[in-house]
XYZ file of C-alpha atoms in Angstrom:
722
model
C 65.601 191.424 138.437
C 62.164 191.532 139.261
C 61.393 192.952 135.298
C 63.274 189.958 134.261
C 61.076 187.061 136.176
C 58.110 188.451 136.070
C 58.894 188.108 131.968
C 60.100 184.358 132.375
C 56.715 183.945 134.265
C 54.897 185.952 131.659
C 57.014 183.299 129.234
C 55.765 179.908 130.909
C 52.552 181.216 131.279
C 51.931 181.872 127.808
C 53.198 178.024 126.599
C 51.478 176.475 129.635
C 48.067 178.424 127.834
C 49.183 176.709 124.596
C 49.252 173.507 125.784
C 46.491 173.209 127.599
C 44.506 175.115 124.723
C 45.857 172.257 121.965
C 45.642 169.311 123.946
C 42.050 168.479 122.771
C 43.419 168.186 119.345
C 46.863 166.185 120.041
C 45.016 163.647 122.459
C 41.545 163.404 122.002
C 39.526 161.642 124.623
C 38.623 159.646 121.575
C 41.110 158.111 120.092
C 43.746 158.231 123.436
C 42.435 155.082 125.159
C 45.503 153.516 125.540
C 45.157 150.451 123.493
C 45.556 149.802 119.092
C 42.080 150.151 117.059
C 40.823 149.748 113.555
C 39.850 152.313 111.502
C 40.589 155.060 108.257
C 43.011 157.557 109.404
C 43.482 160.991 107.842
C 47.335 161.942 107.712
C 49.145 164.810 105.648
C 52.653 163.458 104.929
C 55.092 165.354 106.966
C 58.337 162.897 106.185
C 60.101 161.263 103.164
C 59.527 157.432 103.774
C 61.506 154.865 104.045
C 62.520 151.444 104.427
C 61.131 149.582 107.889
C 62.234 146.975 109.093
C 60.108 143.913 108.661
C 59.913 143.395 112.509
C 57.835 146.343 111.913
C 55.048 143.911 110.628
C 54.557 141.061 112.951
C 51.229 141.337 113.499
C 50.421 141.153 109.949
C 49.388 144.630 109.488
C 50.448 145.482 105.286
C 52.339 141.673 105.562
C 50.217 141.030 101.935
C 50.699 143.186 99.798
C 53.402 143.240 97.025
C 55.081 146.650 97.246
C 58.314 148.295 99.460
C 57.206 148.333 103.693
C 57.733 151.796 104.686
C 57.832 154.088 107.416
C 57.253 157.928 107.416
C 56.311 160.935 109.557
C 53.016 162.642 109.472
C 50.196 164.571 111.105
C 47.429 163.130 112.249
C 44.292 165.052 110.952
C 41.684 163.325 111.643
C 40.588 158.900 112.786
C 37.264 157.481 111.417
C 35.657 154.374 113.560
C 32.465 152.428 114.029
C 31.333 155.073 112.066
C 32.310 157.888 114.214
C 35.334 160.405 113.384
C 37.251 162.419 115.466
C 39.659 165.207 114.508
C 42.912 165.791 116.009
C 46.404 167.679 114.436
C 48.972 164.990 116.541
C 52.443 163.707 115.073
C 51.785 160.557 113.930
C 54.349 157.194 112.840
C 52.785 155.590 109.623
C 53.681 151.364 108.730
C 52.163 150.815 105.467
C 53.444 148.873 102.082
C 53.928 151.442 100.116
C 53.024 150.480 96.061
C 54.907 154.490 95.250
C 56.430 156.086 97.510
C 57.912 158.664 94.535
C 53.601 159.583 95.387
C 53.676 160.108 99.007
C 55.459 164.370 99.305
C 55.993 166.057 102.253
C 52.094 167.981 102.378
C 50.308 165.296 100.479
C 47.242 164.810 102.477
C 46.814 160.535 102.610
C 43.813 158.270 103.754
C 45.445 155.154 106.016
C 42.796 151.824 106.796
C 44.570 150.231 109.282
C 45.683 149.891 113.685
C 46.285 152.760 115.214
C 47.814 152.477 118.798
C 48.206 155.388 121.228
C 51.978 155.819 123.024
C 52.486 156.774 126.421
C 52.399 161.112 126.149
C 55.976 162.230 125.874
C 57.130 159.918 123.094
C 58.677 161.354 119.628
C 54.516 160.622 118.389
C 51.686 160.622 119.203
C 50.600 157.950 117.391
C 51.744 154.703 115.679
C 49.619 154.012 112.771
C 49.814 150.134 111.003
C 48.495 150.006 107.186
C 46.121 147.011 105.939
C 46.635 148.887 102.490
C 48.535 150.761 100.828
C 47.946 154.352 101.775
C 45.443 156.317 99.106
C 46.878 160.049 98.011
C 43.519 162.188 98.135
C 44.516 165.461 97.749
C 48.396 166.796 96.483
C 50.247 168.677 98.014
C 49.372 171.959 98.774
C 51.695 175.320 95.765
C 53.473 176.882 98.347
C 54.871 173.191 98.680
C 54.466 171.384 95.646
C 57.595 173.494 94.221
C 60.457 172.235 97.017
C 58.785 168.595 96.213
C 59.670 169.555 92.580
C 63.800 170.612 93.390
C 64.012 167.945 95.480
C 63.098 164.997 93.546
C 65.695 167.295 90.796
C 68.552 167.404 93.214
C 67.905 163.415 93.964
C 67.900 162.268 90.755
C 71.282 164.066 89.851
C 72.808 162.474 93.175
C 71.480 158.822 92.580
C 74.928 157.925 90.039
C 77.724 159.013 92.808
C 79.246 156.276 95.165
C 79.270 155.544 98.737
C 79.161 157.380 102.470
C 79.310 160.335 100.864
C 75.892 159.939 98.726
C 73.867 159.002 101.467
C 75.219 162.140 103.331
C 74.921 164.735 100.336
C 70.871 164.288 100.476
C 70.318 165.100 103.669
C 73.128 168.012 104.372
C 71.458 170.292 100.869
C 67.954 168.854 101.256
C 67.090 167.138 105.072
C 66.771 164.493 102.888
C 68.641 161.682 105.317
C 66.162 158.391 104.135
C 69.438 157.202 102.300
C 71.480 157.383 105.043
C 71.619 154.153 106.533
C 71.746 151.955 109.962
C 76.421 151.779 109.867
C 76.790 155.328 108.441
C 73.995 156.769 111.196
C 76.456 154.624 114.121
C 79.554 156.291 113.204
C 78.394 159.569 113.101
C 76.843 159.504 116.664
C 79.622 157.905 117.623
C 82.543 160.100 116.073
C 79.686 163.348 117.409
C 78.812 164.047 113.848
C 74.816 163.381 114.535
C 74.438 166.699 112.990
C 75.733 166.675 109.674
C 73.402 163.721 109.050
C 70.757 166.760 107.815
C 70.424 170.067 107.735
C 71.376 171.827 110.839
C 70.829 175.635 112.135
C 73.933 175.808 110.856
C 72.985 176.267 107.633
C 70.114 178.440 108.284
C 72.857 181.559 109.149
C 74.786 180.029 105.754
C 71.884 180.906 104.151
C 71.569 184.497 105.229
C 75.389 185.241 105.134
C 75.303 184.998 101.560
C 72.512 186.778 101.134
C 73.559 189.795 102.561
C 76.972 189.449 101.321
C 75.624 188.610 97.896
C 72.935 191.775 98.441
C 75.878 193.826 99.450
C 78.235 193.325 96.781
C 75.061 193.751 94.391
C 74.656 197.805 96.039
C 71.138 196.175 97.970
C 69.973 198.757 100.604
C 70.277 196.897 104.177
C 66.793 196.709 104.559
C 66.252 195.589 101.598
C 68.531 192.991 102.553
C 66.537 191.820 104.848
C 63.818 191.189 103.457
C 65.150 189.116 100.976
C 67.609 187.431 103.678
C 63.892 186.350 105.514
C 62.231 185.685 101.664
C 64.722 182.810 100.737
C 64.974 181.611 104.391
C 61.520 181.279 104.597
C 62.055 179.380 100.809
C 65.061 177.422 102.201
C 62.781 175.816 104.850
C 60.510 174.809 103.076
C 62.941 172.860 100.679
C 64.407 171.441 103.844
C 61.624 170.463 105.837
C 60.491 172.255 108.875
C 63.541 170.059 111.236
C 62.964 171.271 114.644
C 66.523 172.879 114.040
C 65.903 174.719 111.754
C 62.712 175.516 113.042
C 65.187 177.264 115.744
C 67.553 178.511 113.946
C 65.778 180.255 111.972
C 63.579 181.932 113.356
C 65.717 182.826 115.839
C 67.488 184.560 112.698
C 64.254 186.385 111.534
C 64.250 188.073 115.285
C 67.477 189.400 114.781
C 67.256 190.319 110.982
C 64.244 192.251 112.041
C 66.097 194.204 115.152
C 68.789 195.184 113.068
C 65.522 196.522 109.775
C 64.259 198.147 113.090
C 67.792 199.685 114.002
C 67.626 197.665 118.124
C 70.606 195.422 119.281
C 69.964 191.993 118.691
C 72.647 190.263 119.788
C 73.238 187.058 122.804
C 71.040 185.057 124.964
C 67.512 187.384 124.351
C 66.924 186.109 120.794
C 67.446 183.096 121.562
C 64.931 182.729 124.438
C 62.484 184.037 122.650
C 62.875 182.282 119.532
C 62.544 179.277 121.691
C 59.267 181.016 123.692
C 57.651 181.395 120.168
C 58.558 178.024 118.821
C 56.708 176.025 122.063
C 53.863 178.969 122.023
C 53.201 177.489 118.112
C 54.143 174.104 119.348
C 54.496 172.738 121.720
C 55.253 169.313 120.481
C 58.960 170.838 120.319
C 58.904 170.552 124.239
C 60.051 166.325 123.674
C 62.108 167.151 121.097
C 65.640 166.043 121.960
C 67.227 167.938 117.967
C 65.327 170.627 119.762
C 66.877 170.544 122.831
C 70.232 170.369 121.337
C 70.285 173.149 118.880
C 69.235 175.940 121.525
C 71.500 174.425 123.992
C 74.082 173.980 121.579
C 73.358 177.897 120.869
C 73.614 178.888 124.058
C 76.863 177.492 125.055
C 78.207 178.606 121.321
C 77.025 182.080 122.945
C 78.458 181.945 126.467
C 81.289 179.857 126.552
C 83.422 180.837 123.320
C 84.511 183.471 124.368
C 86.162 182.625 127.688
C 87.194 179.116 126.311
C 89.056 180.891 123.090
C 90.527 183.556 126.161
C 92.146 180.172 127.915
C 93.380 178.218 125.432
C 95.469 181.545 123.724
C 97.257 181.224 126.440
C 99.042 177.936 125.365
C 98.182 177.972 121.608
C 97.811 180.776 118.324
C 94.400 182.466 118.579
C 93.153 181.294 115.807
C 93.714 176.896 116.702
C 91.997 178.415 120.310
C 88.640 180.151 118.835
C 88.440 176.877 116.605
C 88.429 174.722 119.167
C 86.683 176.445 121.514
C 83.430 176.949 119.211
C 82.718 172.224 118.906
C 83.697 172.758 122.643
C 81.595 174.683 124.094
C 78.516 173.261 122.677
C 79.405 169.959 123.396
C 80.022 170.993 126.346
C 76.069 172.307 126.850
C 74.532 169.100 125.392
C 76.635 166.969 127.073
C 74.212 167.026 129.945
C 70.906 165.778 127.305
C 73.668 163.535 125.351
C 74.398 161.271 128.951
C 70.474 161.237 128.912
C 70.000 160.250 125.401
C 72.949 157.716 125.238
C 75.214 157.131 128.624
C 78.992 157.010 126.718
C 81.847 159.095 126.444
C 82.556 159.631 122.780
C 86.311 160.997 123.408
C 86.829 162.233 119.738
C 84.023 164.303 119.648
C 86.259 167.439 119.155
C 88.799 166.529 116.466
C 86.049 165.457 114.640
C 83.914 168.000 114.466
C 87.181 170.327 113.664
C 87.866 168.087 110.717
C 84.172 168.419 109.734
C 82.255 170.989 109.981
C 83.975 173.725 106.767
C 83.265 170.643 104.713
C 79.556 170.960 106.506
C 79.411 174.842 104.860
C 80.916 173.659 101.870
C 78.400 170.754 101.244
C 75.589 173.756 102.026
C 76.524 176.091 99.695
C 77.816 173.243 97.015
C 74.081 171.285 97.197
C 71.865 173.996 97.157
C 73.743 175.133 93.693
C 73.059 172.056 92.545
C 69.339 172.216 93.370
C 68.749 175.242 91.648
C 70.252 173.745 88.147
C 68.765 170.033 88.641
C 65.546 172.116 88.149
C 66.269 173.639 84.590
C 70.124 171.941 83.106
C 69.800 168.139 85.056
C 73.054 166.979 83.204
C 75.166 169.866 84.303
C 72.831 169.317 88.139
C 75.133 165.740 87.392
C 78.167 167.215 87.127
C 78.428 169.546 89.727
C 77.020 167.446 92.155
C 80.865 165.827 91.995
C 81.818 168.637 94.322
C 79.475 168.879 96.940
C 79.243 164.538 97.795
C 83.928 165.999 98.519
C 83.584 167.218 101.109
C 80.542 164.719 101.877
C 82.603 162.198 101.341
C 85.042 163.757 103.714
C 82.647 164.229 106.360
C 81.501 160.077 106.310
C 85.874 159.307 106.223
C 86.602 161.308 109.263
C 83.453 159.660 110.629
C 84.301 156.320 109.689
C 88.166 156.929 111.224
C 86.886 157.986 114.723
C 84.172 155.969 115.741
C 86.587 153.185 114.996
C 89.203 154.380 116.647
C 90.599 152.256 119.847
C 87.929 153.750 123.052
C 85.617 155.411 120.690
C 82.240 154.883 122.566
C 82.740 154.367 126.091
C 79.875 153.558 127.800
C 78.815 154.671 131.207
C 76.602 152.453 133.785
C 74.465 155.844 134.573
C 73.379 158.261 132.373
C 71.381 160.069 134.641
C 73.612 160.379 137.724
C 75.850 161.503 134.520
C 73.696 163.959 133.367
C 73.632 165.666 137.205
C 77.213 165.618 136.951
C 77.553 167.465 133.643
C 74.815 169.893 134.580
C 77.162 170.986 137.976
C 80.583 171.006 135.833
C 78.861 172.926 133.468
C 77.449 175.457 135.591
C 80.395 175.684 137.242
C 82.248 176.361 133.663
C 79.563 178.834 133.610
C 79.807 180.606 136.550
C 83.832 180.961 135.631
C 83.207 182.530 132.671
C 80.581 185.697 133.634
C 83.137 185.863 136.617
C 86.245 186.151 134.863
C 85.589 190.336 133.727
C 84.983 191.446 137.460
C 86.919 188.602 139.586
C 89.474 186.377 138.056
C 90.356 185.125 141.501
C 86.858 183.667 142.083
C 86.518 182.202 137.730
C 90.627 180.640 138.411
C 88.831 178.533 141.332
C 85.443 177.794 140.325
C 87.548 176.667 137.111
C 89.665 174.703 139.093
C 87.451 172.747 140.411
C 85.378 171.974 137.676
C 89.092 171.275 135.820
C 89.426 168.475 138.683
C 86.025 167.179 139.451
C 85.977 166.398 134.647
C 89.527 164.607 135.554
C 88.109 162.611 138.827
C 85.497 161.231 136.953
C 87.553 161.024 133.741
C 89.358 158.605 136.294
C 86.634 156.785 137.172
C 85.262 156.072 133.630
C 88.288 154.971 132.197
C 89.691 152.954 135.608
C 85.545 150.991 135.581
C 85.643 150.153 131.624
C 89.237 148.944 132.069
C 88.536 146.970 134.887
C 85.151 145.789 132.198
C 87.265 145.062 129.695
C 89.619 142.300 132.162
C 86.404 140.819 134.098
C 85.411 139.146 130.779
C 87.117 135.411 131.126
C 88.501 134.703 127.834
C 88.243 130.775 127.514
C 84.145 130.847 127.072
C 82.252 128.671 123.834
C 78.764 130.657 124.097
C 77.889 133.928 124.603
C 74.412 135.704 124.940
C 74.946 138.883 123.865
C 72.849 141.387 126.716
C 71.404 143.278 123.626
C 67.476 144.049 125.063
C 64.214 141.647 123.753
C 66.340 139.815 120.628
C 68.834 137.013 119.930
C 71.734 137.368 119.370
C 74.326 134.505 120.734
C 77.907 133.901 119.863
C 79.142 130.023 120.285
C 82.530 129.918 119.212
C 84.803 126.730 119.065
C 88.813 126.429 118.138
C 89.474 130.025 116.982
C 86.007 129.928 114.571
C 83.079 132.150 116.139
C 79.242 131.856 115.335
C 76.806 134.598 116.063
C 73.115 133.210 115.480
C 70.835 136.376 115.014
C 72.307 140.184 115.186
C 69.201 141.730 117.944
C 67.222 144.952 116.977
C 70.014 147.313 117.654
C 73.199 148.061 115.371
C 74.452 149.594 118.131
C 74.186 147.041 121.577
C 75.395 144.150 118.984
C 78.779 145.542 117.822
C 80.031 146.686 121.830
C 79.902 142.937 122.570
C 81.699 141.593 119.871
C 83.816 144.431 120.761
C 84.602 143.336 124.738
C 84.027 139.941 123.191
C 87.252 140.542 120.408
C 85.381 139.863 117.889
C 86.399 140.884 114.197
C 85.085 138.623 111.585
C 82.168 135.638 111.828
C 82.661 132.302 110.416
C 79.007 131.793 110.191
C 75.842 133.853 110.465
C 72.626 132.500 111.797
C 69.560 134.556 110.293
C 67.200 132.406 111.983
C 64.279 134.155 110.622
C 63.347 138.337 109.529
C 61.826 140.062 112.904
C 62.847 142.925 113.844
C 64.339 141.235 116.908
C 66.513 138.861 115.045
C 68.303 141.079 112.445
C 67.423 145.120 112.833
C 71.282 145.035 113.998
C 72.483 143.158 110.714
C 74.390 146.567 110.089
C 76.775 145.931 113.279
C 78.773 142.663 111.150
C 77.643 143.280 107.512
C 81.230 142.773 106.095
C 82.785 140.934 108.763
C 80.627 137.698 107.651
C 82.501 134.590 105.587
C 79.170 132.583 105.309
C 75.401 133.063 106.656
C 72.675 130.934 106.988
C 69.048 131.223 106.126
C 66.335 131.318 106.718
C 63.363 131.663 104.178
C 62.655 135.175 102.974
C 59.458 136.718 103.461
C 59.001 139.262 100.577
C 61.499 141.153 98.451
C 62.860 143.031 102.431
C 64.458 140.127 103.249
C 65.943 139.380 100.127
C 67.419 142.796 100.101
C 69.091 142.187 103.274
C 70.381 139.131 102.061
C 71.356 140.372 98.712
C 72.717 142.895 101.272
C 75.224 140.120 103.319
C 76.013 138.616 99.030
C 77.231 141.918 98.274
C 79.603 142.613 101.266
C 81.428 139.160 100.893
C 79.248 136.477 102.684
C 78.625 132.960 100.932
C 74.631 133.152 102.073
C 73.190 129.311 102.624
C 69.163 128.804 102.443
C 69.295 126.820 105.784
C 66.936 123.144 105.784
C 66.664 120.777 107.167
C 69.514 118.119 106.824
C 72.364 120.812 106.672
C 75.485 120.470 109.213
C 78.794 122.145 108.541
C 82.005 121.981 110.946
C 82.884 125.592 113.484
C 86.479 124.604 114.841
C 85.915 121.331 116.673
C 82.161 121.454 116.477
C 79.373 120.745 114.428
C 76.240 121.761 113.629
C 74.198 120.220 112.582
C 70.310 122.702 110.804
C 66.739 120.293 112.230
C 64.709 123.105 110.780
C 62.713 123.888 108.825
C 61.579 121.366 106.083
C 63.167 121.629 102.959
C 60.495 123.902 100.173
C 58.684 124.708 103.754
C 55.178 127.059 103.257
C 55.974 128.819 106.506
C 57.961 131.713 107.042
C 58.253 133.833 109.654
C 58.842 132.315 113.696
C 57.696 129.069 112.794
C 60.340 128.935 109.811
C 63.614 130.127 112.258
C 66.556 128.116 111.440
C 66.451 125.824 114.105
C 70.290 124.588 114.733
C 72.244 121.725 117.124
C 75.899 122.194 117.612
C 77.790 118.858 118.783
C 81.292 118.556 120.573
C 82.474 120.104 123.191
C 79.578 120.805 124.622
C 75.892 120.133 122.971
C 73.480 123.031 122.136
C 70.093 123.672 121.161
C 69.586 127.156 119.352
C 65.639 126.788 118.734
C 65.033 130.648 116.992
C 60.984 132.114 117.926
C 59.981 128.438 116.769
C 55.757 128.040 118.758
C 55.056 125.143 120.352
C 53.747 123.522 117.069
C 57.095 124.059 114.801
C 58.503 122.399 118.191
C 57.150 119.351 117.526
C 58.099 119.109 114.555
C 61.674 119.693 115.127
C 61.075 117.303 117.804
C 59.091 114.368 115.964
C 61.942 115.159 113.642
C 64.999 114.958 114.976
C 66.771 112.498 117.426
C 67.568 115.935 119.818
C 69.046 113.464 122.856
C 70.142 115.674 126.107
C 72.047 118.735 125.295
C 73.434 121.104 127.633
C 72.755 124.608 126.737
C 69.250 125.021 124.916
C 67.975 128.596 122.992
C 65.001 129.234 124.827
C 62.871 130.350 122.123
C 60.899 133.430 121.439
C 62.656 134.806 124.312
C 60.464 132.892 126.845
C 56.566 132.888 125.278
C 54.536 130.783 126.629
C 54.089 129.481 123.381
C 56.132 126.003 124.294
C 56.039 122.224 123.980
C 57.148 121.049 126.766
C 57.574 117.800 125.061
C 60.129 119.521 123.384
C 62.325 121.015 126.369
C 61.960 117.464 127.990
C 63.927 115.520 125.683
C 66.730 117.950 125.021
C 66.378 117.550 129.211
C 69.423 121.080 129.521
C 71.149 121.854 132.319
C 70.735 125.470 130.907
C 68.177 127.270 129.736
C 69.973 130.890 127.803
C 66.774 133.541 128.055
C 67.990 136.484 125.731
C 65.115 139.450 126.590
C 64.758 142.698 127.501
C 64.550 144.276 131.056
C 61.181 145.496 131.820
C 59.987 144.458 128.223
C 56.263 144.521 127.837
C 55.416 140.928 127.054
C 55.880 139.599 130.540
C 58.548 137.261 128.492
C 59.999 135.114 130.295
C 56.298 133.712 130.843
C 56.009 131.533 134.324
C 54.842 129.074 131.992
C 58.337 128.723 130.387
C 59.699 129.340 133.923
C 57.808 126.470 134.574
C 58.737 123.767 132.030
C 62.372 124.635 132.597
C 62.013 123.606 136.946
C 59.944 120.493 135.705
C 62.938 119.366 133.168
C 65.889 120.644 135.925
C 67.189 123.290 133.419
C 69.030 126.481 135.026
C 67.358 129.967 133.257
C 70.138 132.630 132.728
C 68.062 135.119 131.780
C 70.369 138.168 129.949
C 67.802 141.086 131.442
C 68.647 139.803 135.106
C 72.102 138.888 134.671
C 73.771 140.956 131.040
C 76.344 139.642 129.364
C 76.335 135.630 130.351
C 79.708 133.050 129.004
C 79.143 129.481 128.721
C 82.465 127.170 128.951
C 83.884 124.086 130.427
C 82.145 120.299 129.428
C 78.638 118.308 129.585
C 80.319 117.569 132.981
C 81.428 120.132 134.533
C 79.899 123.377 132.973
C 81.123 127.034 133.783
C 79.031 130.131 133.922
C 80.000 133.984 134.269
C 77.169 136.640 134.148
C 78.004 140.372 134.306
C 75.377 141.038 136.897
C 76.456 138.379 138.770
C 73.063 137.236 141.618
C 73.843 138.640 145.306
C 74.937 135.908 147.352
């Protein structure tokens, strides 16, 4: 016991020393000032560029260029501001307008002029960089990385014509490039417990090593030569798919096991896993804050410790092959669940069947995808034909994810992720204790397993009861519903069975949960007031479910492509302009801003809607004070029952407009503890002087309004204390 404790202390000391030694480069004092700075950054590209939502450019950075607005991972190597240069070596996330995304290959050195902002410690990136102009490539990738870029390009070319979800997943599963995966598919993969199959994971390393060892054995190679070839091929594979945390963990562990086998030493179980973790954290301490790395380590540990006892227990009631097939995903899920609760406070009951159906197909994609990669370099035409082979299992994985993600109760939210994580840790410890005690003390093992099972049953019953109560507690006669989607807007209006949604919030997942809770399957009208991320980021939750879309003036190609997606998914997309009117059930709506042909863009071009009928409701988008004065001057608003307060309650408001509206209720769609100070004291003061009652989603959660002008009724998810 003492040697084990001493070894553990030595490992901790090694990692702590590595953290202390590298902190000066990861967080240089000159850069870690806590506020944005302007200057020139030197970086090395470490991730594939992907399209960024326009809201990321809300400060104006990059808006004036003609290229594609994109984001990508990079390693910051240096920053120059005010004639002073600072060396660094830290992960950064870059947002910039890119002229040629193909030139930003992994390993390229680039220079970016722009705004540079340090992030709080513990974030996945130490710095954010918003480029004012397109990045400039200063050096191509070194030869050790350039070959991989060629192979990845050949694979993308070979698979470019493939259709549907299978094509989106294929590049991720084969070469680690998940940039094609849309947000809605990623959400479905997450809900069904298949997120690890959106890109190359640790399991792919095992497949590669196994394949090389088997082929080498069939070719008559000796054990040590096969091991050497396996390590070489594995190294090339890691470069090809990019060294993601889970891949690094699996590759390092595989090298440790292979080296031990070559030396004739035993190498199995937890020791290689523990050694790989220590080695990687000593070399790159930033992995310690990577959720992917933590989940990879936990899943592997769960497989090593829990698979056999779970399979043995299941064998009593089912055939052994089925018991083993179920034990593998169950062991990984149990080990990862505490962290999963912290990342997403929800229960996903279909994870086991989804993994059982999808995992075999993932192995096929890995093997067949590598074949297409190699063929694509020498015979692109043949590779395009062969690409259909890995596409089939890839499409199967996507179909499994779609099916389970849209099944009833696919994602059951829980009220406290931290408490659930603690409970999951306790249950996991009981299960591990039962597994370890089973061979020698079966009575203790049965008692421990019974306690764990009893706890899980009680927790599941409590969760099911609270979820049922949550679903049945929502009034059914609402006419306006403000979804609690964080710092953003998503407000529903309903009249005689028809529904309109004004904006979609920053993220598809909370919007989808709100729509499901309110029983909304289709939207008769969608209004996109403007194109900031907090108003359009959740669009994937409603694409394909919209009959008509009323949209503000687009600002560039990215916004236009968003509207094209809506149109291609069946929506009638109409440009909003003052004077445009329409019906929603028994209600009428009228666009009161912007003016036809307006040069305005962004917040001050927000589509402003007046809805009249049983209730009079005014929706102000993100209009600033000057634009609000224009609305007030050009339309007879008159008293309204409800006003959707502009810009989440910012200070940039027109007292005259709110006095003209004279609303009874003011809906403030705002995120809890937001960094903008919304809603501001100025706005609350304006509402107070007009006698408007503020309804804040950060305090009340989901907010519903019903009744008539003479008798308004308000229901909030979190009612104020008496």
